[in-house]
Short mmCIF file of C-alpha atoms in Angstrom, two decimals:
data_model
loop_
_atom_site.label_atom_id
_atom_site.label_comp_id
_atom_site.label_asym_id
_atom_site.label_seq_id
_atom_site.Cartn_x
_atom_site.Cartn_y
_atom_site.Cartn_z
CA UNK A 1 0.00 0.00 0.00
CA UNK A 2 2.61 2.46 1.04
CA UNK A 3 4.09 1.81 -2.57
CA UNK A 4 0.77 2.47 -4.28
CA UNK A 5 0.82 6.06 -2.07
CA UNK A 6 4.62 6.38 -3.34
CA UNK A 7 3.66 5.93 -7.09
CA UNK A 8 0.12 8.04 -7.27
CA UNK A 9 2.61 10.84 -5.03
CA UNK A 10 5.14 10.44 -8.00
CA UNK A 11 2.45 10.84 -10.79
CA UNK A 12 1.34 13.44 -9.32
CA UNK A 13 4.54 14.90 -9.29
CA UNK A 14 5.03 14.36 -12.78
CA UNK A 15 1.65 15.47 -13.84
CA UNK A 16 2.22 19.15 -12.20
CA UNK A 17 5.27 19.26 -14.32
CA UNK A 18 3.55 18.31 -17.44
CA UNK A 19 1.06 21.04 -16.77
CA UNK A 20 3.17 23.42 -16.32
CA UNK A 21 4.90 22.80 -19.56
CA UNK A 22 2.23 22.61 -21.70
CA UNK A 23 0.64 25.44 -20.09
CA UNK A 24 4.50 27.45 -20.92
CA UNK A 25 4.19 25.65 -24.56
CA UNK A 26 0.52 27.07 -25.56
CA UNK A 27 0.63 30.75 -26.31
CA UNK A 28 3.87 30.22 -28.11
CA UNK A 29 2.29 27.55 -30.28
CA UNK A 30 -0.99 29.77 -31.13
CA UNK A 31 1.27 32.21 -32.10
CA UNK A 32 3.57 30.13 -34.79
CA UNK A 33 2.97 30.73 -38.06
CA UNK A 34 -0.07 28.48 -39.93
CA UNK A 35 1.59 27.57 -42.29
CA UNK A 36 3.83 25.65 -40.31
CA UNK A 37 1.10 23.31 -39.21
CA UNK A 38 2.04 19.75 -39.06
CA UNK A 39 5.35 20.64 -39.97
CA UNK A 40 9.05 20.07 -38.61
CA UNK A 41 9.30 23.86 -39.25
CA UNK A 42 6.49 24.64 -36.13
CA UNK A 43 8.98 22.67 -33.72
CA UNK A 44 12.17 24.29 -35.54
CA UNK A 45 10.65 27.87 -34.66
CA UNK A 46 9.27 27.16 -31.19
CA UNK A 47 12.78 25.92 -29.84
CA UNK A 48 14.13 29.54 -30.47
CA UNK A 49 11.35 30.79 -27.69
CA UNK A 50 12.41 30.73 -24.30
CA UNK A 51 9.08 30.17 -23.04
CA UNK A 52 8.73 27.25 -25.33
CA UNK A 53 11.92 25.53 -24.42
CA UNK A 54 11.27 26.16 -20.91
CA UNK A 55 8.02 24.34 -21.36
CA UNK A 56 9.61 21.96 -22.99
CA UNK A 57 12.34 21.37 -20.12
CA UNK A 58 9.19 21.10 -17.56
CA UNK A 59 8.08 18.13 -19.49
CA UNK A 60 11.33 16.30 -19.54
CA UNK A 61 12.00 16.55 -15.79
CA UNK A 62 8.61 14.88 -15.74
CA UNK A 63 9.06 12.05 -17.39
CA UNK A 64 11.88 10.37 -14.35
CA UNK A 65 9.04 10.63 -12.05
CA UNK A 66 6.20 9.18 -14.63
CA UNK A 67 9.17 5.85 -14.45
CA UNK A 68 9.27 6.03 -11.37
CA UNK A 69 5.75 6.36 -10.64
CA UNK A 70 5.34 3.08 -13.08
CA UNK A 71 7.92 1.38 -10.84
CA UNK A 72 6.06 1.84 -7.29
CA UNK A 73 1.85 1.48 -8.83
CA UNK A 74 0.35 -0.33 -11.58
CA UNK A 75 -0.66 1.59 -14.81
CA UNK A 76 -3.95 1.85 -14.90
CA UNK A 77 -3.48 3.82 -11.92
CA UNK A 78 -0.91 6.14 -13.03
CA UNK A 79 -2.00 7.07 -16.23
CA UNK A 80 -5.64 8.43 -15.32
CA UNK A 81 -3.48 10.33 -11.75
CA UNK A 82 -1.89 12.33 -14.16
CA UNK A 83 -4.90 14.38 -14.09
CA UNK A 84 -3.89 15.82 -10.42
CA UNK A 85 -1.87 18.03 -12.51
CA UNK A 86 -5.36 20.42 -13.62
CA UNK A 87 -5.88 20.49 -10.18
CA UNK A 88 -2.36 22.30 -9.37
CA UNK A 89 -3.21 24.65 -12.50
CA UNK A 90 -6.33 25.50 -11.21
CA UNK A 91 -4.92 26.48 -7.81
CA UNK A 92 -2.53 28.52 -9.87
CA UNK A 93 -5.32 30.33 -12.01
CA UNK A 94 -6.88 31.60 -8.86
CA UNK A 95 -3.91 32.85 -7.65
CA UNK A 96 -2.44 34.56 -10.45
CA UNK A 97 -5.67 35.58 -11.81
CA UNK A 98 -7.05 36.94 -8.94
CA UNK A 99 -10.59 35.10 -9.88
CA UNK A 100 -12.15 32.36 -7.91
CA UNK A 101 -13.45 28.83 -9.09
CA UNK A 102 -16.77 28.12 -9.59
CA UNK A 103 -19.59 25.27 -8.92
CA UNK A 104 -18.50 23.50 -12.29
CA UNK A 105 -14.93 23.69 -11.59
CA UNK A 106 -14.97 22.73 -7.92
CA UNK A 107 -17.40 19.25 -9.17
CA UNK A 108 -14.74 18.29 -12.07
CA UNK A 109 -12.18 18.82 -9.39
CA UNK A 110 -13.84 16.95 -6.90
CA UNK A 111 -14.59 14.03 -9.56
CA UNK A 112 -10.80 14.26 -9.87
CA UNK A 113 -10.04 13.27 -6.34
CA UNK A 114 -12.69 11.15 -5.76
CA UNK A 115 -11.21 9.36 -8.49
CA UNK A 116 -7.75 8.95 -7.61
CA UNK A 117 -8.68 7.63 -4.38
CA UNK A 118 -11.43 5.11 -5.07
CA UNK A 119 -8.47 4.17 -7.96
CA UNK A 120 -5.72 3.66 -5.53
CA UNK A 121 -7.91 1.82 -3.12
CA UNK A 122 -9.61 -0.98 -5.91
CA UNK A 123 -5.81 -1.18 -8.06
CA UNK A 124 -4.98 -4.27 -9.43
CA UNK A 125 -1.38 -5.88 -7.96
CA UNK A 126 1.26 -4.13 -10.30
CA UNK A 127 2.35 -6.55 -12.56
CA UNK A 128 6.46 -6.66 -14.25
CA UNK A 129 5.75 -9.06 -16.62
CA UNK A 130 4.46 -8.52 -20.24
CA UNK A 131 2.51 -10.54 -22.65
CA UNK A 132 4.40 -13.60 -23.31
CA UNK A 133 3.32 -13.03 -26.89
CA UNK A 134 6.06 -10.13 -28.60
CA UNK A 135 4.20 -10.31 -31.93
CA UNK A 136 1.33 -8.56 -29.82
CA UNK A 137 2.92 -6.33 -28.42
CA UNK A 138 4.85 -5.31 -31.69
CA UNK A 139 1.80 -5.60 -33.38
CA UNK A 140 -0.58 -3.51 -31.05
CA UNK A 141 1.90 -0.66 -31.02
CA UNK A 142 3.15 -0.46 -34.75
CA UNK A 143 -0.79 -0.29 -35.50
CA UNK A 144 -0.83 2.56 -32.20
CA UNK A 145 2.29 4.52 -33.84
CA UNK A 146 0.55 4.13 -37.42
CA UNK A 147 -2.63 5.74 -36.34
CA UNK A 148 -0.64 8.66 -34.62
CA UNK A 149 0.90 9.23 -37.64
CA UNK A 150 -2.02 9.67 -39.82
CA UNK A 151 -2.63 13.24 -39.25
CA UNK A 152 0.55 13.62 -41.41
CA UNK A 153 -0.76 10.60 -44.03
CA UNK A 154 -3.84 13.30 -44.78
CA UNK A 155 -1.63 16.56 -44.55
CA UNK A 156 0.30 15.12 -47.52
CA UNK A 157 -3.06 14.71 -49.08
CA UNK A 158 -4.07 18.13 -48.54
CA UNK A 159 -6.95 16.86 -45.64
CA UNK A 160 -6.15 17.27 -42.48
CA UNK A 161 -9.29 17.62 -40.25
CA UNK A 162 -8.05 19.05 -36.57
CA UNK A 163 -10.38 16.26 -35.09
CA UNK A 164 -8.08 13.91 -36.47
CA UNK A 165 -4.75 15.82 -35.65
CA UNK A 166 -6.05 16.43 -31.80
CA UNK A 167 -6.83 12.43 -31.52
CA UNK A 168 -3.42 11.88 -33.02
CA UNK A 169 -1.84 13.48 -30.88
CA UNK A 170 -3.47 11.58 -27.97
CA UNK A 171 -2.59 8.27 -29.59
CA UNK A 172 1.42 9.39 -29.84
CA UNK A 173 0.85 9.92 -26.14
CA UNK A 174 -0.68 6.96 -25.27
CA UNK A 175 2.00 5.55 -27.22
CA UNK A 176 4.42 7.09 -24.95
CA UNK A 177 2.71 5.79 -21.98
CA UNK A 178 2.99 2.51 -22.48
CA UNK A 179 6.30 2.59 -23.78
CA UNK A 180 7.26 4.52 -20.64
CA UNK A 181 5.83 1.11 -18.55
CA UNK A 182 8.13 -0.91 -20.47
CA UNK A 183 10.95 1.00 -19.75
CA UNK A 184 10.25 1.18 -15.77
CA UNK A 185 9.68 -2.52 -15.74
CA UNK A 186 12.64 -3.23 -17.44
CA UNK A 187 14.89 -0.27 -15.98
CA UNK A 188 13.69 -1.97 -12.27
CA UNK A 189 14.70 -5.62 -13.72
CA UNK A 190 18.09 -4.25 -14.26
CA UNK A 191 17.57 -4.64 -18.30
CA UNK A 192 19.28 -1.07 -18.74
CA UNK A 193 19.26 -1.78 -22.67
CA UNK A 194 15.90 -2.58 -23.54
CA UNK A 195 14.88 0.04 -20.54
CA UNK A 196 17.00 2.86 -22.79
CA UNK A 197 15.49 1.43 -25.81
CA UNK A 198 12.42 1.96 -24.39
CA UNK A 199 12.99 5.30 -23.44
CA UNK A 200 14.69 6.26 -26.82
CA UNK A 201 10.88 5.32 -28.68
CA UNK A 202 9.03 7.00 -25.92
CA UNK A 203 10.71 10.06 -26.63
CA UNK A 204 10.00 9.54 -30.33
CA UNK A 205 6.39 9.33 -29.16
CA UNK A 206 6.24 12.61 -27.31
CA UNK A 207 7.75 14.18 -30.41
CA UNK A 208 4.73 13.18 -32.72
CA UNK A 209 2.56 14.20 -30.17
CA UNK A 210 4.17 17.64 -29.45
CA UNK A 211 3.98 18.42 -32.92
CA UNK A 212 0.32 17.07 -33.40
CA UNK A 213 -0.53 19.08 -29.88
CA UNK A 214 0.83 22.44 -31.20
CA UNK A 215 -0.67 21.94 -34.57
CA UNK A 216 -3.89 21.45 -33.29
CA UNK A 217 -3.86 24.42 -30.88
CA UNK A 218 -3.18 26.35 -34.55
CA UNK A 219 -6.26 25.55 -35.97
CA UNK A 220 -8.69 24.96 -32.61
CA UNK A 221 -9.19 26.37 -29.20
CA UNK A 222 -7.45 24.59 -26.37
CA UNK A 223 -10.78 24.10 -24.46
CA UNK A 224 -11.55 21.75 -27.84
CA UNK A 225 -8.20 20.73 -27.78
CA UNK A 226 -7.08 19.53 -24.01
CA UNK A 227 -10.59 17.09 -23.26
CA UNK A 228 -9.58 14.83 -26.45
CA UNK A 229 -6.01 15.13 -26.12
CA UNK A 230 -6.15 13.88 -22.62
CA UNK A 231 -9.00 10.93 -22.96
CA UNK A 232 -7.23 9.57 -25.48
CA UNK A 233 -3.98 9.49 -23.90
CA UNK A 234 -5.61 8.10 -20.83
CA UNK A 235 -7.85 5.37 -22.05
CA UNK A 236 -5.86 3.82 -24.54
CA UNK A 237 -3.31 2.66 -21.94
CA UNK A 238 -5.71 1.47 -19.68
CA UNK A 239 -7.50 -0.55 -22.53
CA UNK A 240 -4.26 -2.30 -23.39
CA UNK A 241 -2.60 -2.96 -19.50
CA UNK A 242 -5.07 -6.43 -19.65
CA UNK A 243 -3.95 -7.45 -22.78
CA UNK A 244 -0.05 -6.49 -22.80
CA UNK A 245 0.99 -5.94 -19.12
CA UNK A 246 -1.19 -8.46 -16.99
CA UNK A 247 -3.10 -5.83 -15.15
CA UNK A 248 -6.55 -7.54 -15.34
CA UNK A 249 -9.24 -5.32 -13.37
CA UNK A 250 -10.96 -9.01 -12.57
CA UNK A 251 -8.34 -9.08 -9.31
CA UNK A 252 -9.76 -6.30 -8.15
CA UNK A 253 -12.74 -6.11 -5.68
CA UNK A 254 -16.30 -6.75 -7.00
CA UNK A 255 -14.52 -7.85 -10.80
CA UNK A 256 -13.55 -4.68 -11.36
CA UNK A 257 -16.43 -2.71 -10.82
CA UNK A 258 -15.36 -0.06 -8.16
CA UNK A 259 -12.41 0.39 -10.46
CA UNK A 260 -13.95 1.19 -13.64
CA UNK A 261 -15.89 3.71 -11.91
CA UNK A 262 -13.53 5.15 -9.93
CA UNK A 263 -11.17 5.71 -13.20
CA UNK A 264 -14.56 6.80 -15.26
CA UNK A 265 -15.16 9.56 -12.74
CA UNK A 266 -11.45 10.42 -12.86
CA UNK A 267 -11.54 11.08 -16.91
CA UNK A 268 -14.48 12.65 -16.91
CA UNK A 269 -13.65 15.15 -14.69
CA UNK A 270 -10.13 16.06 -15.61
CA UNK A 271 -11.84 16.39 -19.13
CA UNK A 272 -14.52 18.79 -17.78
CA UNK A 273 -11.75 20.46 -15.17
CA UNK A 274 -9.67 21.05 -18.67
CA UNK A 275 -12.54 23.13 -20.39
CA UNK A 276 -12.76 25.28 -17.52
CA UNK A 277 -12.60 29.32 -18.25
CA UNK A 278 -9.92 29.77 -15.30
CA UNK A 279 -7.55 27.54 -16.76
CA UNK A 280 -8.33 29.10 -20.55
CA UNK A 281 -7.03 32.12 -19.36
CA UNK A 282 -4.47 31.13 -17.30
CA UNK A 283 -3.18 29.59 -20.59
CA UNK A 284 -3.72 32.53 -21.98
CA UNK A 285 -1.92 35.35 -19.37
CA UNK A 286 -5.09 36.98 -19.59
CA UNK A 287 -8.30 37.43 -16.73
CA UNK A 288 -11.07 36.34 -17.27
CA UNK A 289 -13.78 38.36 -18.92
CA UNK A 290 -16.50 40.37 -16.68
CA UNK A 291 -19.54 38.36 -17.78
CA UNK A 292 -17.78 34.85 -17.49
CA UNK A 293 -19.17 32.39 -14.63
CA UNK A 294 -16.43 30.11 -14.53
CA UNK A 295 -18.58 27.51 -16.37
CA UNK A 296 -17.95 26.74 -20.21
CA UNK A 297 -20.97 26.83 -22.73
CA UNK A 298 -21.40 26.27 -25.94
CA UNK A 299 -22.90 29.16 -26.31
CA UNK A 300 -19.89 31.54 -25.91
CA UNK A 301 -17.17 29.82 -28.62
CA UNK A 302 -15.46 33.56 -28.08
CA UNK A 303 -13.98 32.17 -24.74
CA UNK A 304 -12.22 29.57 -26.72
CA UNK A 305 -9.04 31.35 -27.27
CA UNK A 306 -6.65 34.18 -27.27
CA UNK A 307 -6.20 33.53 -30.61
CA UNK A 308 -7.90 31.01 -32.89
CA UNK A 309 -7.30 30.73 -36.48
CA UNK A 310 -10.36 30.22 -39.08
CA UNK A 311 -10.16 26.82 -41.18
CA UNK A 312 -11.12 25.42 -44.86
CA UNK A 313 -13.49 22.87 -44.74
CA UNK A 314 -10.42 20.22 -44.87
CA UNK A 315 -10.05 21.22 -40.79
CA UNK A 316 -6.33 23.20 -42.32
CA UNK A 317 -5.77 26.63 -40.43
CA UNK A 318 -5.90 29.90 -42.54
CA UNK A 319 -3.84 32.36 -43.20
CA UNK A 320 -6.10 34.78 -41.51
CA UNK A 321 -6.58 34.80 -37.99
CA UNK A 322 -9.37 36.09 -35.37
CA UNK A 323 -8.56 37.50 -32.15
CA UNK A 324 -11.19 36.70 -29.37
CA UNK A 325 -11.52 36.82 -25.14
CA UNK A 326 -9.15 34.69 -23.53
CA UNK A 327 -9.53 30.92 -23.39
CA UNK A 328 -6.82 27.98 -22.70
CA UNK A 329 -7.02 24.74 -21.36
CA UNK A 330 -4.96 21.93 -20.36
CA UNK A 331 -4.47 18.38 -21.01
#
């Protein structure tokens, strides 16, 4: 138990610093050139802003604890506890903002923790070992890593829809994830080669989705952007931990029950926590309009961003761009 405390305390940990870097990263990206979408030239100009890299170096210093957090609690724990991080922007937001949260933020937060510890307290035993099987698991993630990259398949096409870019994105992540697993598992078994090789295609991973990430904050509004980036990072792992890594949710209590619950009510809040207003304009390093609640509606897309960019009807960013209030959210 005291290990399961360890590894959601080091997810955590890892998750604030993710945050923080994306929430660095986000202006910067909005404020790239379009025509650099889905491009190496997008990256190529953001690591000349300080900001950016800064963001960037955030991220990295994450990732030791996201192993290490792997090494102490079982996946399907960590992955979803990476949410905490929202919670640590939204404290922020307040703060620096000078605004307070309302009833819709202070539910998706709550969701959040009641989450993490109904999570921790149904986990499965972690499991070490993989899949006997290595075609599946070469086979499961070649198929993952093709569908990240198809954003770029259709960009080369002239179609790139941002739906498809944001959920590609996710996908490179939830690449990353698992690939990040393998690594701790190995790294802890004292297999320091396939652990580094494991770490070398994790941070291949990250770079697809970095790219996909910024591209899609080019063409949509981060409140769009965040919720899909972040359920698809989050429930593709914990689909695959039965089949690859031997975390079955039937040793839990009840078959699983109190667990799939538990994580279901951690997802869906960190994906309402990440539309929030508060954390829009934190993202944006702006306050938060006069006549804003706190609590996102459909009704207002003007909210969406500090900057959003108009599209053709392939999903492609503009040339032109609209200014509008603030609006930034986080995955």
């Amino acid at each position: 138990m005291v290990d399961l405390v360890l590894g959601i305390g080091a997810a955590v940990g890892a998750s604030t610093l993710y945050s923080l870097g994306i929430a660095l990263q986000a202006t910067d990206a909005k404020e790239a050139p379009h025509e650099e979408h889905l491009r190496l030239a997008l990256v190529w100009g953001l690591i000349r802003r300080a900001r950016w890299l800064l963001g960037t170096g955030l991220s990295i210093l994450g990732w030791p604890l996201q192993v290490v957090a792997l090494g102490l609690a079982p996946l399907v724990i960590v992955q979803p506890a990476l949410a905490a991080g929202l919670l640590v922007l939204m404290f922020l937001a307040q703060r620096m903002l000078g605004e307070h949260a309302g009833r819709y933020e202070y539910l998706a937060m709550s969701a959040i923790v009641v989450g993490v510890i109904g999570a921790g307290l149904t986990a499965p035993p972690r499991s070490t070992t993989h899949t006997s099987e290595e075609l599946t698991i070469t086979l499961v993630l070649v198929g993952l890593g093709v569908a990240s990259l198809l954003p770029y398949l259709l960009h080369m096409l002239r179609r790139s829809p941002a739906s498809v870019t944001m959920i590609g994105a996710g996908l490179a992540f939830a690449w990353s994830g698992v690939a990040t697993k393998l690594a701790s598992d190995d790294l802890f078994g004292h297999h320091l080669l396939a652990a580094g090789l494991w770490a070398l295609s994790t941070a291949a991973a990250s770079g697809v989705g970095v790219l996909s990430e910024m591209s899609a904050l080019q063409s949509r509004p981060a409140i769009q952007v965040a919720p899909v980036v972040f359920v698809t990072q989050t429930v593709i792992p914990i689909v695959l931990a039965p089949l690859l890594l031997g975390e079955s949710f039937s040793a839990t209590p009840l078959g699983g029950i109190p667990l799939s619950i538990s994580l279901a009510l951690l997802v869906a809040g960190a994906a309402l926590l990440a539309r929030s207003p508060l954390l829009v304009a934190l993202m944006a390093g702006k306050r938060v309009s006069a006549d804003s609640d706190s609590t996102p509606s459909a009704s207002r897309p003007s909210q969406d961003s500090s900057r959003t960019t108009p599209r053709n009807e392939a999903g492609e960013p503009s040339t032109a761009t609209t200014s509008t209030s603030p609006a930034r959210a986080e995955r």
